[in-house]
Structure formats: structure tokens, C-alpha cells
PDB file of C-alpha atoms in Angstrom:
ATOM      1  CA  PRO A 252     -43.479   7.907 -42.200  1.00  0.00           C
ATOM      2  CA  LEU A 253     -39.858   6.939 -41.677  1.00  0.00           C
ATOM      3  CA  ILE A 254     -37.625   7.890 -44.588  1.00  0.00           C
ATOM      4  CA  PRO A 255     -34.924   5.298 -45.306  1.00  0.00           C
ATOM      5  CA  MET A 256     -31.403   6.668 -45.053  1.00  0.00           C
ATOM      6  CA  SER A 257     -29.280   6.629 -48.161  1.00  0.00           C
ATOM      7  CA  PRO A 258     -26.000   4.726 -47.988  1.00  0.00           C
ATOM      8  CA  CYS A 259     -22.938   6.751 -47.124  1.00  0.00           C
ATOM      9  CA  PRO A 260     -20.917   7.652 -50.247  1.00  0.00           C
ATOM     10  CA  CYS A 261     -17.688   7.068 -48.292  1.00  0.00           C
ATOM     11  CA  GLY A 262     -18.493   3.405 -47.745  1.00  0.00           C
ATOM     12  CA  PRO A 263     -19.154   1.446 -44.556  1.00  0.00           C
ATOM     13  CA  MET A 264     -17.680   2.647 -41.312  1.00  0.00           C
ATOM     14  CA  PRO A 265     -14.584   0.714 -40.208  1.00  0.00           C
ATOM     15  CA  PRO A 266     -14.986  -1.421 -37.089  1.00  0.00           C
ATOM     16  CA  VAL A 267     -13.742   0.005 -33.822  1.00  0.00           C
ATOM     17  CA  PRO A 268     -10.561  -1.851 -32.814  1.00  0.00           C
ATOM     18  CA  LYS A 269     -10.644  -3.625 -29.501  1.00  0.00           C
ATOM     19  CA  PRO A 270      -8.004  -2.718 -26.910  1.00  0.00           C
ATOM     20  CA  LEU A 271      -5.104  -5.129 -26.594  1.00  0.00           C
ATOM     21  CA  CYS A 272      -5.391  -5.202 -22.815  1.00  0.00           C
ATOM     22  CA  PRO A 273      -8.842  -5.982 -21.332  1.00  0.00           C
ATOM     23  CA  HIS A 274      -8.100  -3.513 -18.532  1.00  0.00           C
ATOM     24  CA  ALA A 275      -7.318  -0.632 -20.915  1.00  0.00           C
ATOM     25  CA  PRO A 276      -9.640   2.419 -20.733  1.00  0.00           C
ATOM     26  CA  PRO A 277     -12.207   2.923 -23.534  1.00  0.00           C
ATOM     27  CA  HIS A 278     -10.984   6.477 -24.152  1.00  0.00           C
ATOM     28  CA  PRO A 279      -7.352   7.652 -24.304  1.00  0.00           C
ATOM     29  CA  HIS A 280      -8.081  10.433 -21.784  1.00  0.00           C
ATOM     30  CA  ALA A 281      -9.927   8.168 -19.352  1.00  0.00           C
ATOM     31  CA  PRO A 282      -8.185   7.183 -16.096  1.00  0.00           C
ATOM     32  CA  MET A 283      -5.999   4.120 -16.480  1.00  0.00           C
ATOM     33  CA  SER A 284      -6.899   1.089 -14.386  1.00  0.00           C
ATOM     34  CA  PRO A 285      -4.117  -1.100 -12.984  1.00  0.00           C
ATOM     35  CA  CYS A 286      -3.142  -3.875 -15.382  1.00  0.00           C
ATOM     36  CA  PRO A 287      -2.023  -7.165 -13.796  1.00  0.00           C
ATOM     37  CA  HIS A 288       0.215  -8.029 -16.755  1.00  0.00           C
ATOM     38  CA  ALA A 289       2.937  -5.552 -15.725  1.00  0.00           C
ATOM     39  CA  PRO A 290       3.909  -7.273 -12.424  1.00  0.00           C
ATOM     40  CA  MET A 291       3.540 -10.668 -14.116  1.00  0.00           C
ATOM     41  CA  SER A 292       5.954  -9.587 -16.856  1.00  0.00           C
ATOM     42  CA  LEU A 293       8.361  -8.294 -14.223  1.00  0.00           C
ATOM     43  CA  GLY A 294       8.240 -11.593 -12.361  1.00  0.00           C
ATOM     44  CA  TRP A 295       8.702 -13.554 -15.563  1.00  0.00           C
ATOM     45  CA  GLY A 296      11.724 -11.443 -16.505  1.00  0.00           C
ATOM     46  CA  ASP A 297      13.348 -12.086 -13.122  1.00  0.00           C
ATOM     47  CA  THR A 298      12.771 -15.833 -13.331  1.00  0.00           C
ATOM     48  CA  ALA A 299      14.038 -15.928 -16.919  1.00  0.00           C
ATOM     49  CA  LEU A 300      17.257 -14.030 -16.198  1.00  0.00           C
ATOM     50  CA  CYS A 301      18.269 -15.101 -12.692  1.00  0.00           C
ATOM     51  CA  PRO A 302      18.629 -18.914 -13.112  1.00  0.00           C
ATOM     52  CA  PRO A 303      20.962 -18.798 -16.178  1.00  0.00           C
ATOM     53  CA  ALA A 304      23.272 -16.264 -14.524  1.00  0.00           C
ATOM     54  CA  PRO A 305      24.385 -18.344 -11.515  1.00  0.00           C
ATOM     55  CA  THR A 306      24.115 -21.746 -13.165  1.00  0.00           C
ATOM     56  CA  GLY A 307      25.349 -21.122 -16.719  1.00  0.00           C
ATOM     57  CA  SER A 308      23.176 -23.978 -18.081  1.00  0.00           C
ATOM     58  CA  ALA A 309      24.137 -27.049 -16.026  1.00  0.00           C
ATOM     59  CA  ARG A 310      27.693 -26.209 -14.990  1.00  0.00           C
ATOM     60  CA  PRO A 311      28.534 -23.052 -13.027  1.00  0.00           C
ATOM     61  CA  PRO A 312      30.635 -20.552 -15.033  1.00  0.00           C
ATOM     62  CA  GLY A 313      33.212 -20.475 -12.241  1.00  0.00           C
ATOM     63  CA  GLU A 314      33.821 -24.185 -12.824  1.00  0.00           C
ATOM     64  CA  LYS A 315      34.686 -23.497 -16.466  1.00  0.00           C
ATOM     65  CA  THR A 316      36.965 -20.539 -15.729  1.00  0.00           C
ATOM     66  CA  LYS A 317      38.446 -21.667 -12.375  1.00  0.00           C
ATOM     67  CA  GLY A 318      36.629 -18.932 -10.470  1.00  0.00           C
ATOM     68  CA  MET A 319      37.754 -16.077 -12.726  1.00  0.00           C
ATOM     69  CA  MET A 320      34.150 -15.337 -13.711  1.00  0.00           C
ATOM     70  CA  GLY A 321      31.696 -16.821 -11.242  1.00  0.00           C
ATOM     71  CA  VAL A 322      28.237 -16.314  -9.809  1.00  0.00           C
ATOM     72  CA  SER A 323      28.788 -12.899  -8.205  1.00  0.00           C
ATOM     73  CA  GLU A 324      30.242 -11.356 -11.342  1.00  0.00           C
ATOM     74  CA  LEU A 325      27.499 -12.700 -13.604  1.00  0.00           C
ATOM     75  CA  LEU A 326      24.649 -11.674 -11.306  1.00  0.00           C
ATOM     76  CA  ILE A 327      25.937  -8.112 -10.952  1.00  0.00           C
ATOM     77  CA  SER A 328      26.714  -7.722 -14.665  1.00  0.00           C
ATOM     78  CA  THR A 329      23.308  -9.141 -15.638  1.00  0.00           C
ATOM     79  CA  CYS A 330      21.583  -6.766 -13.228  1.00  0.00           C
ATOM     80  CA  VAL A 331      23.447  -3.680 -14.477  1.00  0.00           C
ATOM     81  CA  GLN A 332      23.043  -4.416 -18.176  1.00  0.00           C
ATOM     82  CA  CYS A 333      19.338  -5.268 -17.834  1.00  0.00           C
ATOM     83  CA  VAL A 334      18.632  -2.031 -15.939  1.00  0.00           C
ATOM     84  CA  LEU A 335      20.467   0.059 -18.537  1.00  0.00           C
ATOM     85  CA  PHE A 336      18.913  -1.857 -21.427  1.00  0.00           C
ATOM     86  CA  SER A 337      15.392  -1.463 -20.036  1.00  0.00           C
ATOM     87  CA  LEU A 338      15.819   2.272 -19.450  1.00  0.00           C
ATOM     88  CA  LEU A 339      17.575   3.203 -22.691  1.00  0.00           C
ATOM     89  CA  SER A 340      16.436   0.734 -25.358  1.00  0.00           C
ATOM     90  CA  ALA A 341      12.638   1.050 -24.924  1.00  0.00           C
ATOM     91  CA  GLN A 342      12.368  -2.760 -24.897  1.00  0.00           C
ATOM     92  CA  PRO A 343      12.179  -3.719 -21.205  1.00  0.00           C
ATOM     93  CA  LEU A 344      10.857  -7.239 -21.881  1.00  0.00           C
ATOM     94  CA  LEU A 345      13.730  -8.271 -24.142  1.00  0.00           C
ATOM     95  CA  VAL A 346      15.823 -10.908 -22.377  1.00  0.00           C
ATOM     96  CA  VAL A 347      19.549 -10.093 -22.383  1.00  0.00           C
ATOM     97  CA  GLY A 348      21.536 -12.468 -20.236  1.00  0.00           C
ATOM     98  CA  PHE A 349      23.998 -15.322 -20.034  1.00  0.00           C
ATOM     99  CA  SER A 350      23.199 -18.305 -22.263  1.00  0.00           C
ATOM    100  CA  GLY A 351      24.605 -21.587 -23.517  1.00  0.00           C
ATOM    101  CA  PRO A 352      26.600 -20.288 -26.523  1.00  0.00           C
ATOM    102  CA  LEU A 353      28.315 -17.683 -24.348  1.00  0.00           C
ATOM    103  CA  LEU A 354      29.237 -20.410 -21.858  1.00  0.00           C
ATOM    104  CA  VAL A 355      30.848 -22.432 -24.654  1.00  0.00           C
ATOM    105  CA  PHE A 356      32.733 -19.334 -25.807  1.00  0.00           C
ATOM    106  CA  GLU A 357      34.031 -18.604 -22.296  1.00  0.00           C
ATOM    107  CA  GLU A 358      35.288 -22.171 -21.940  1.00  0.00           C
ATOM    108  CA  ALA A 359      37.027 -22.088 -25.331  1.00  0.00           C
ATOM    109  CA  PHE A 360      38.622 -18.688 -24.714  1.00  0.00           C
ATOM    110  CA  TYR A 361      39.801 -19.735 -21.241  1.00  0.00           C
ATOM    111  CA  SER A 362      41.437 -22.852 -22.703  1.00  0.00           C
ATOM    112  CA  PHE A 363      43.105 -20.720 -25.400  1.00  0.00           C
ATOM    113  CA  CYS A 364      44.511 -18.223 -22.891  1.00  0.00           C
ATOM    114  CA  THR A 365      45.791 -20.843 -20.441  1.00  0.00           C
ATOM    115  CA  GLY A 366      47.330 -22.867 -23.271  1.00  0.00           C
ATOM    116  CA  ASN A 367      49.252 -19.835 -24.574  1.00  0.00           C
ATOM    117  CA  GLY A 368      50.350 -18.469 -21.205  1.00  0.00           C
ATOM    118  CA  MET A 369      48.045 -15.419 -21.184  1.00  0.00           C
ATOM    119  CA  GLU A 370      45.754 -14.095 -18.478  1.00  0.00           C
ATOM    120  CA  TYR A 371      42.171 -14.970 -19.317  1.00  0.00           C
ATOM    121  CA  ILE A 372      40.502 -12.148 -17.408  1.00  0.00           C
ATOM    122  CA  VAL A 373      42.736  -9.495 -19.039  1.00  0.00           C
ATOM    123  CA  GLY A 374      41.910 -10.859 -22.477  1.00  0.00           C
ATOM    124  CA  ARG A 375      38.247 -10.710 -21.515  1.00  0.00           C
ATOM    125  CA  VAL A 376      38.677  -7.000 -20.740  1.00  0.00           C
ATOM    126  CA  TRP A 377      40.046  -6.318 -24.221  1.00  0.00           C
ATOM    127  CA  ILE A 378      37.214  -8.316 -25.753  1.00  0.00           C
ATOM    128  CA  GLY A 379      34.843  -6.045 -23.840  1.00  0.00           C
ATOM    129  CA  PHE A 380      36.548  -2.916 -25.227  1.00  0.00           C
ATOM    130  CA  TRP A 381      36.303  -4.150 -28.806  1.00  0.00           C
ATOM    131  CA  LEU A 382      32.736  -5.316 -28.239  1.00  0.00           C
ATOM    132  CA  ILE A 383      31.694  -1.815 -27.129  1.00  0.00           C
ATOM    133  CA  LEU A 384      33.278  -0.358 -30.270  1.00  0.00           C
ATOM    134  CA  LEU A 385      31.569  -2.889 -32.555  1.00  0.00           C
ATOM    135  CA  VAL A 386      28.173  -2.287 -30.968  1.00  0.00           C
ATOM    136  CA  LEU A 387      28.517   1.497 -31.313  1.00  0.00           C
ATOM    137  CA  VAL A 388      29.450   1.186 -34.995  1.00  0.00           C
ATOM    138  CA  VAL A 389      26.566  -1.177 -35.769  1.00  0.00           C
ATOM    139  CA  VAL A 390      24.049   0.996 -33.913  1.00  0.00           C
ATOM    140  CA  ALA A 391      25.312   4.161 -35.638  1.00  0.00           C
ATOM    141  CA  CYS A 392      24.931   2.464 -39.033  1.00  0.00           C
ATOM    142  CA  GLU A 393      21.512   0.992 -38.106  1.00  0.00           C
ATOM    143  CA  GLY A 394      22.790  -2.520 -38.596  1.00  0.00           C
ATOM    144  CA  SER A 395      19.569  -4.054 -37.329  1.00  0.00           C
ATOM    145  CA  PHE A 396      18.274  -4.014 -40.908  1.00  0.00           C
ATOM    146  CA  LEU A 397      20.375  -7.136 -41.499  1.00  0.00           C
ATOM    147  CA  VAL A 398      17.665  -9.104 -39.708  1.00  0.00           C
ATOM    148  CA  ARG A 399      15.545  -8.967 -42.872  1.00  0.00           C
ATOM    149  CA  TYR A 400      18.036 -11.312 -44.564  1.00  0.00           C
ATOM    150  CA  LEU A 401      17.654 -13.956 -41.839  1.00  0.00           C
ATOM    151  CA  SER A 402      14.993 -16.556 -42.518  1.00  0.00           C
ATOM    152  CA  ARG A 403      12.829 -18.517 -40.116  1.00  0.00           C
ATOM    153  CA  TYR A 404      15.123 -21.462 -40.803  1.00  0.00           C
ATOM    154  CA  THR A 405      18.073 -19.522 -39.331  1.00  0.00           C
ATOM    155  CA  GLN A 406      16.041 -18.679 -36.248  1.00  0.00           C
ATOM    156  CA  GLU A 407      15.043 -22.292 -35.658  1.00  0.00           C
ATOM    157  CA  ILE A 408      18.618 -23.532 -36.134  1.00  0.00           C
ATOM    158  CA  PHE A 409      20.024 -21.039 -33.622  1.00  0.00           C
ATOM    159  CA  SER A 410      17.265 -21.775 -31.098  1.00  0.00           C
ATOM    160  CA  PHE A 411      17.955 -25.494 -31.508  1.00  0.00           C
ATOM    161  CA  LEU A 412      21.674 -24.861 -30.916  1.00  0.00           C
ATOM    162  CA  ILE A 413      20.963 -23.059 -27.629  1.00  0.00           C
ATOM    163  CA  SER A 414      18.647 -25.833 -26.444  1.00  0.00           C
ATOM    164  CA  LEU A 415      21.134 -28.518 -27.489  1.00  0.00           C
ATOM    165  CA  ILE A 416      23.939 -26.865 -25.499  1.00  0.00           C
ATOM    166  CA  PHE A 417      21.778 -26.749 -22.379  1.00  0.00           C
ATOM    167  CA  ILE A 418      20.754 -30.395 -22.775  1.00  0.00           C
ATOM    168  CA  TYR A 419      24.336 -31.541 -23.415  1.00  0.00           C
ATOM    169  CA  GLU A 420      25.729 -29.652 -20.411  1.00  0.00           C
ATOM    170  CA  THR A 421      23.006 -31.081 -18.172  1.00  0.00           C
ATOM    171  CA  PHE A 422      23.767 -34.701 -19.020  1.00  0.00           C
ATOM    172  CA  SER A 423      27.518 -34.041 -19.068  1.00  0.00           C
ATOM    173  CA  LYS A 424      27.340 -32.748 -15.505  1.00  0.00           C
ATOM    174  CA  LEU A 425      25.224 -35.750 -14.482  1.00  0.00           C
ATOM    175  CA  VAL A 426      27.783 -38.149 -15.984  1.00  0.00           C
ATOM    176  CA  THR A 427      30.543 -36.368 -14.049  1.00  0.00           C
ATOM    177  CA  ILE A 428      28.604 -36.815 -10.801  1.00  0.00           C
ATOM    178  CA  PHE A 429      28.168 -40.536 -11.483  1.00  0.00           C
ATOM    179  CA  LYS A 430      31.910 -40.853 -12.168  1.00  0.00           C
ATOM    180  CA  ASP A 431      32.785 -39.103  -8.905  1.00  0.00           C
ATOM    181  CA  HIS A 432      30.200 -41.093  -6.945  1.00  0.00           C
ATOM    182  CA  PRO A 433      29.849 -44.461  -8.717  1.00  0.00           C
ATOM    183  CA  LEU A 434      27.292 -47.091  -7.814  1.00  0.00           C
ATOM    184  CA  LYS A 435      28.964 -50.279  -6.536  1.00  0.00           C
ATOM    185  CA  ARG A 436      27.751 -53.388  -4.779  1.00  0.00           C
ATOM    186  CA  HIS A 437      30.553 -53.302  -2.215  1.00  0.00           C
ATOM    187  CA  TYR A 438      32.924 -50.640  -0.819  1.00  0.00           C
ATOM    188  CA  ASN A 439      36.186 -51.577   0.923  1.00  0.00           C
ATOM    189  CA  VAL A 440      36.319 -49.313   3.982  1.00  0.00           C
ATOM    190  CA  GLN A 441      37.646 -49.575   7.530  1.00  0.00           C
ATOM    191  CA  ALA A 442      35.295 -49.213  10.471  1.00  0.00           C
ATOM    192  CA  THR A 443      37.987 -47.557  12.620  1.00  0.00           C
ATOM    193  CA  ALA A 444      38.145 -44.408  10.503  1.00  0.00           C
ATOM    194  CA  LYS A 445      35.697 -42.173   8.726  1.00  0.00           C
ATOM    195  CA  PRO A 446      35.133 -43.656   5.266  1.00  0.00           C
ATOM    196  CA  ASP A 447      36.411 -41.438   2.476  1.00  0.00           C
ATOM    197  CA  VAL A 448      34.643 -43.059  -0.457  1.00  0.00           C
ATOM    198  CA  PRO A 449      32.147 -41.919  -3.070  1.00  0.00           C
ATOM    199  CA  GLU A 450      28.575 -41.537  -1.929  1.00  0.00           C
ATOM    200  CA  PRO A 451      26.263 -43.365  -4.347  1.00  0.00           C
ATOM    201  CA  ASN A 452      23.183 -41.583  -3.017  1.00  0.00           C
ATOM    202  CA  THR A 453      24.618 -38.322  -4.359  1.00  0.00           C
ATOM    203  CA  ALA A 454      24.432 -39.528  -7.954  1.00  0.00           C
ATOM    204  CA  LEU A 455      20.960 -41.012  -7.494  1.00  0.00           C
ATOM    205  CA  LEU A 456      19.583 -37.894  -5.814  1.00  0.00           C
ATOM    206  CA  SER A 457      21.101 -35.670  -8.518  1.00  0.00           C
ATOM    207  CA  LEU A 458      19.371 -37.782 -11.161  1.00  0.00           C
ATOM    208  CA  VAL A 459      16.048 -37.589  -9.291  1.00  0.00           C
ATOM    209  CA  LEU A 460      16.314 -33.813  -8.884  1.00  0.00           C
ATOM    210  CA  MET A 461      17.176 -33.280 -12.544  1.00  0.00           C
ATOM    211  CA  ALA A 462      14.415 -35.563 -13.844  1.00  0.00           C
ATOM    212  CA  GLY A 463      11.919 -34.195 -11.325  1.00  0.00           C
ATOM    213  CA  THR A 464      12.603 -30.603 -12.355  1.00  0.00           C
ATOM    214  CA  PHE A 465      12.181 -31.438 -16.036  1.00  0.00           C
ATOM    215  CA  PHE A 466       9.011 -33.496 -15.756  1.00  0.00           C
ATOM    216  CA  LEU A 467       7.387 -31.135 -13.256  1.00  0.00           C
ATOM    217  CA  ALA A 468       8.070 -28.138 -15.501  1.00  0.00           C
ATOM    218  CA  PHE A 469       6.824 -30.099 -18.532  1.00  0.00           C
ATOM    219  CA  PHE A 470       3.532 -31.091 -16.908  1.00  0.00           C
ATOM    220  CA  LEU A 471       2.972 -27.616 -15.454  1.00  0.00           C
ATOM    221  CA  ARG A 472       3.419 -26.255 -18.964  1.00  0.00           C
ATOM    222  CA  LYS A 473       0.824 -28.714 -20.252  1.00  0.00           C
ATOM    223  CA  PHE A 474      -1.461 -27.812 -17.347  1.00  0.00           C
ATOM    224  CA  LYS A 475      -2.174 -24.479 -19.052  1.00  0.00           C
ATOM    225  CA  ASN A 476      -4.342 -26.233 -21.674  1.00  0.00           C
ATOM    226  CA  SER A 477      -6.146 -28.540 -19.231  1.00  0.00           C
ATOM    227  CA  ALA A 478      -9.711 -28.223 -17.896  1.00  0.00           C
ATOM    228  CA  PHE A 479      -8.791 -27.862 -14.223  1.00  0.00           C
ATOM    229  CA  LEU A 480      -9.067 -24.588 -12.276  1.00  0.00           C
ATOM    230  CA  PRO A 481     -10.021 -21.219 -13.809  1.00  0.00           C
ATOM    231  CA  GLY A 482      -8.293 -20.025 -16.951  1.00  0.00           C
ATOM    232  CA  ARG A 483      -6.252 -17.278 -15.294  1.00  0.00           C
ATOM    233  CA  VAL A 484      -4.913 -19.660 -12.669  1.00  0.00           C
ATOM    234  CA  ARG A 485      -3.963 -22.221 -15.338  1.00  0.00           C
ATOM    235  CA  ARG A 486      -2.143 -19.592 -17.404  1.00  0.00           C
ATOM    236  CA  LEU A 487      -0.315 -18.317 -14.338  1.00  0.00           C
ATOM    237  CA  ILE A 488       0.841 -21.816 -13.375  1.00  0.00           C
ATOM    238  CA  GLY A 489       1.824 -22.652 -16.956  1.00  0.00           C
ATOM    239  CA  ASP A 490       3.826 -19.441 -17.491  1.00  0.00           C
ATOM    240  CA  PHE A 491       5.737 -19.864 -14.226  1.00  0.00           C
ATOM    241  CA  GLY A 492       6.100 -23.655 -14.469  1.00  0.00           C
ATOM    242  CA  VAL A 493       9.901 -23.613 -14.684  1.00  0.00           C
ATOM    243  CA  PRO A 494      10.568 -21.449 -11.582  1.00  0.00           C
ATOM    244  CA  ILE A 495       7.888 -23.361  -9.655  1.00  0.00           C
ATOM    245  CA  SER A 496       9.554 -26.693 -10.464  1.00  0.00           C
ATOM    246  CA  ILE A 497      13.009 -25.327  -9.574  1.00  0.00           C
ATOM    247  CA  PHE A 498      11.686 -24.020  -6.246  1.00  0.00           C
ATOM    248  CA  ILE A 499       9.976 -27.315  -5.368  1.00  0.00           C
ATOM    249  CA  MET A 500      13.038 -29.430  -6.174  1.00  0.00           C
ATOM    250  CA  ALA A 501      15.280 -27.017  -4.265  1.00  0.00           C
ATOM    251  CA  LEU A 502      13.040 -27.532  -1.226  1.00  0.00           C
ATOM    252  CA  VAL A 503      13.270 -31.308  -1.671  1.00  0.00           C
ATOM    253  CA  ASP A 504      17.065 -31.083  -1.745  1.00  0.00           C
ATOM    254  CA  PHE A 505      17.050 -28.778   1.295  1.00  0.00           C
ATOM    255  CA  PHE A 506      15.013 -31.148   3.459  1.00  0.00           C
ATOM    256  CA  ILE A 507      17.125 -34.208   2.565  1.00  0.00           C
ATOM    257  CA  LYS A 508      19.922 -33.779   5.096  1.00  0.00           C
ATOM    258  CA  ASP A 509      21.690 -37.149   4.958  1.00  0.00           C
ATOM    259  CA  THR A 510      22.748 -37.016   1.291  1.00  0.00           C
ATOM    260  CA  TYR A 511      25.436 -34.746  -0.136  1.00  0.00           C
ATOM    261  CA  THR A 512      24.708 -32.741  -3.293  1.00  0.00           C
ATOM    262  CA  GLN A 513      26.941 -30.193  -4.963  1.00  0.00           C
ATOM    263  CA  LYS A 514      26.004 -26.563  -4.320  1.00  0.00           C
ATOM    264  CA  LEU A 515      27.041 -23.343  -6.000  1.00  0.00           C
ATOM    265  CA  ASN A 516      30.170 -21.665  -4.672  1.00  0.00           C
ATOM    266  CA  VAL A 517      28.774 -18.230  -3.829  1.00  0.00           C
ATOM    267  CA  PRO A 518      30.895 -15.887  -1.660  1.00  0.00           C
ATOM    268  CA  LYS A 519      29.317 -14.012   1.221  1.00  0.00           C
ATOM    269  CA  GLY A 520      28.505 -10.383   0.563  1.00  0.00           C
ATOM    270  CA  LEU A 521      29.661  -8.325  -2.402  1.00  0.00           C
ATOM    271  CA  GLU A 522      32.852 -10.219  -3.200  1.00  0.00           C
ATOM    272  CA  VAL A 523      34.392 -11.792  -6.263  1.00  0.00           C
ATOM    273  CA  THR A 524      34.325 -15.554  -6.611  1.00  0.00           C
ATOM    274  CA  ASN A 525      38.119 -15.989  -6.495  1.00  0.00           C
ATOM    275  CA  ALA A 526      39.489 -13.052  -4.504  1.00  0.00           C
ATOM    276  CA  SER A 527      43.046 -14.429  -4.571  1.00  0.00           C
ATOM    277  CA  ALA A 528      43.185 -14.385  -8.382  1.00  0.00           C
ATOM    278  CA  ARG A 529      41.360 -11.172  -9.281  1.00  0.00           C
ATOM    279  CA  GLY A 530      39.532  -8.109  -7.984  1.00  0.00           C
ATOM    280  CA  TRP A 531      36.645  -6.003  -9.177  1.00  0.00           C
ATOM    281  CA  PHE A 532      38.917  -3.811 -11.325  1.00  0.00           C
ATOM    282  CA  ILE A 533      41.196  -5.466 -13.885  1.00  0.00           C
ATOM    283  CA  ASN A 534      44.405  -3.889 -15.177  1.00  0.00           C
ATOM    284  CA  PRO A 535      44.190  -3.978 -19.016  1.00  0.00           C
ATOM    285  CA  MET A 536      47.981  -4.209 -19.230  1.00  0.00           C
ATOM    286  CA  GLY A 537      48.085  -7.395 -17.155  1.00  0.00           C
ATOM    287  CA  LYS A 538      48.264  -8.279 -13.475  1.00  0.00           C
ATOM    288  CA  ASN A 539      50.972 -10.913 -13.011  1.00  0.00           C
ATOM    289  CA  TYR A 540      52.790 -10.262 -16.306  1.00  0.00           C
ATOM    290  CA  THR A 541      52.422  -7.990 -19.313  1.00  0.00           C
ATOM    291  CA  PHE A 542      49.615  -8.839 -21.699  1.00  0.00           C
ATOM    292  CA  PRO A 543      50.893  -9.220 -25.314  1.00  0.00           C
ATOM    293  CA  ILE A 544      50.344  -6.129 -27.460  1.00  0.00           C
ATOM    294  CA  TRP A 545      49.397  -8.182 -30.520  1.00  0.00           C
ATOM    295  CA  MET A 546      46.684  -9.909 -28.507  1.00  0.00           C
ATOM    296  CA  MET A 547      45.186  -6.535 -27.593  1.00  0.00           C
ATOM    297  CA  PHE A 548      44.426  -5.985 -31.287  1.00  0.00           C
ATOM    298  CA  ALA A 549      43.731  -9.648 -32.056  1.00  0.00           C
ATOM    299  CA  SER A 550      40.969  -9.639 -29.437  1.00  0.00           C
ATOM    300  CA  VAL A 551      38.739  -8.059 -32.074  1.00  0.00           C
ATOM    301  CA  VAL A 552      38.239 -11.543 -33.581  1.00  0.00           C
ATOM    302  CA  PRO A 553      36.675 -13.173 -30.479  1.00  0.00           C
ATOM    303  CA  ALA A 554      34.840  -9.896 -29.824  1.00  0.00           C
ATOM    304  CA  LEU A 555      33.259 -10.209 -33.268  1.00  0.00           C
ATOM    305  CA  LEU A 556      32.163 -13.760 -32.445  1.00  0.00           C
ATOM    306  CA  VAL A 557      30.597 -12.613 -29.154  1.00  0.00           C
ATOM    307  CA  PHE A 558      28.844  -9.773 -30.977  1.00  0.00           C
ATOM    308  CA  ILE A 559      27.366 -12.208 -33.507  1.00  0.00           C
ATOM    309  CA  LEU A 560      26.074 -14.424 -30.692  1.00  0.00           C
ATOM    310  CA  ILE A 561      24.492 -11.503 -28.832  1.00  0.00           C
ATOM    311  CA  PHE A 562      23.071 -10.032 -32.055  1.00  0.00           C
ATOM    312  CA  LEU A 563      21.431 -13.298 -33.058  1.00  0.00           C
ATOM    313  CA  GLU A 564      20.079 -13.901 -29.555  1.00  0.00           C
ATOM    314  CA  THR A 565      18.529 -10.459 -29.163  1.00  0.00           C
ATOM    315  CA  GLN A 566      17.256 -10.085 -32.728  1.00  0.00           C
ATOM    316  CA  ILE A 567      15.906 -13.467 -33.817  1.00  0.00           C
ATOM    317  CA  THR A 568      15.576 -15.844 -30.856  1.00  0.00           C
ATOM    318  CA  THR A 569      14.078 -13.634 -28.116  1.00  0.00           C
TER     319      THR A 569
END
């Protein structure tokens, strides 16, 4: 006869945890199968970092700083810092790039420097020096523990601020386009010369491209929870809805040849945006005239503000 087993004195056996990745091996020493999430994460990181760098929300950074810090500089700096951050910080999926609050800071600091007769790009160099020092001190003191004092309310407020800046800059740029190319019922031009008047189709096409990008990205995001197509395909389309919508609207703008739309001012090759005003290497003492000594030390104040922005972005909003 079968003898019933007595219950284990140590209690019931704990359940075996399931692997986080469905493609993970059942045993730690078993051969690892290729996981499709790695290339997807790489593609998502590229699409998340590349568009903000050249565009700077809705207005190009070179437009805010008169070409002192444009598309080439931001793309190269974003590439270098992301490579170093991924290799040394053990957090390769953390997004570190140009964002709306940094764009507002650059505009404010450029206005301050030009209003006081100082070179903006030299002041930006000293802000970078102080920023390196602040980051080293905070890392040495393990300052990341300060995140425990930040509530979910703080995170939502800062995320809302970033989104609000992007939305404001988008509509501000659209209003500027409508002012430069107003819609009128009649234009007074001469038929004997080439008309030099605003093009109303430019404003209308800019509005269509902006609205089309938003609504297409919105509906592709909602498509993830629909009942069409297999689940993996829906998730793939939903996760990459924003770059897909940008690509489609860029193609629409490319094939419309008879209407002018503003494009990014990107130099050919590895060149700075405004080669007549600056080079790749900046003299910390000043290029055209000597940079004030007191401003070299006072740059710690804007550097502290930039550090707070970067700290909040990387710690609570990413």
C-alpha cells in the first residue's frame, strides 16, 4: 500500500520565479537565445534622442543662439555623452539628451550675455567647467539619495513642465510662420517682376504637417490596444508611433515641391553651424575680447541651475 508522505517541517516550497524575458534560458548555464528586445531598445533609444537634438522642441537651437550652438554641435555632443554614459554608468537605456528646459535656459543665458556685452559661447564653456565639478562632488558624496525626498507630485509637476514647454514652442513657431506668411484675400504684386510676398501655402502646409504628425502619433499609440493585427505587431507600431509619424510627414513634405517650408540649417560635413563666429575649440579667456574674471566665478550659479535640471530629468522623469 502507498504510505502518505508527511508534510515538510520547513513549510511549502516557494514557487519557481518565471524569467522576465520569454526568451531567457531555463538554467543560468544554458546557452542564451537571441532576445529581440535588445535591438528594439536600441532603436527606441535612437529615435528618442535624435529628434530633440536637431530640433530643440519646435525651434532649432541655432535659432535661439544665432548659430552659436546648432544642430551639428548638439548631435555630436549627444552622441559622445550617450556613448560614455552607456559604457560607464551601467544604465544604457537611460535617456540623456537635449530637452525643453535646457532650451529655455540656453535662450535666457544667451539674452543675458548679449545684453551685458559678453560672449555667450565662452560663458557656456565656464558653465561646463563648473558643471563637471558639481557633478563630481555630488557623485563622490552619493547625492542620489536625495531622490527619496522627492514625491510623485514633484515628478508629475516636472514632467508637465517639460511637456508644456514643448507644446508652447510648437504653437509659438506656428504663430511665427503665420506672421511671416499671412493669409490674405488679395496680394498687390507686379506681373513684370518675380513677386516677393509671403506664401500663404507655407503657413497652411506647416499647420497640416504639425497636426498630421500629432494625430498620427496619437492614433498609432492607441493602435497598441486595438484588436487589429497580432499583438507583437501592434506593440511594435505603438512603441515606434512617434518616429513613424515623423517619417511619414517628412515624406509628405518632401514630395510637395511647389510649397516652401522652413528646413533645418545643417552644414555639410563635420562643421560648426556658424563657422564665422566660432570653431570647435573655444578659448576660455575670450575670443574677440577678454571674458570678465568675475563672470568666470559667477558662472557657478547658472551651472547649478543646469545641474538641477539634468538631475531631475535623469532621476525622476526618465
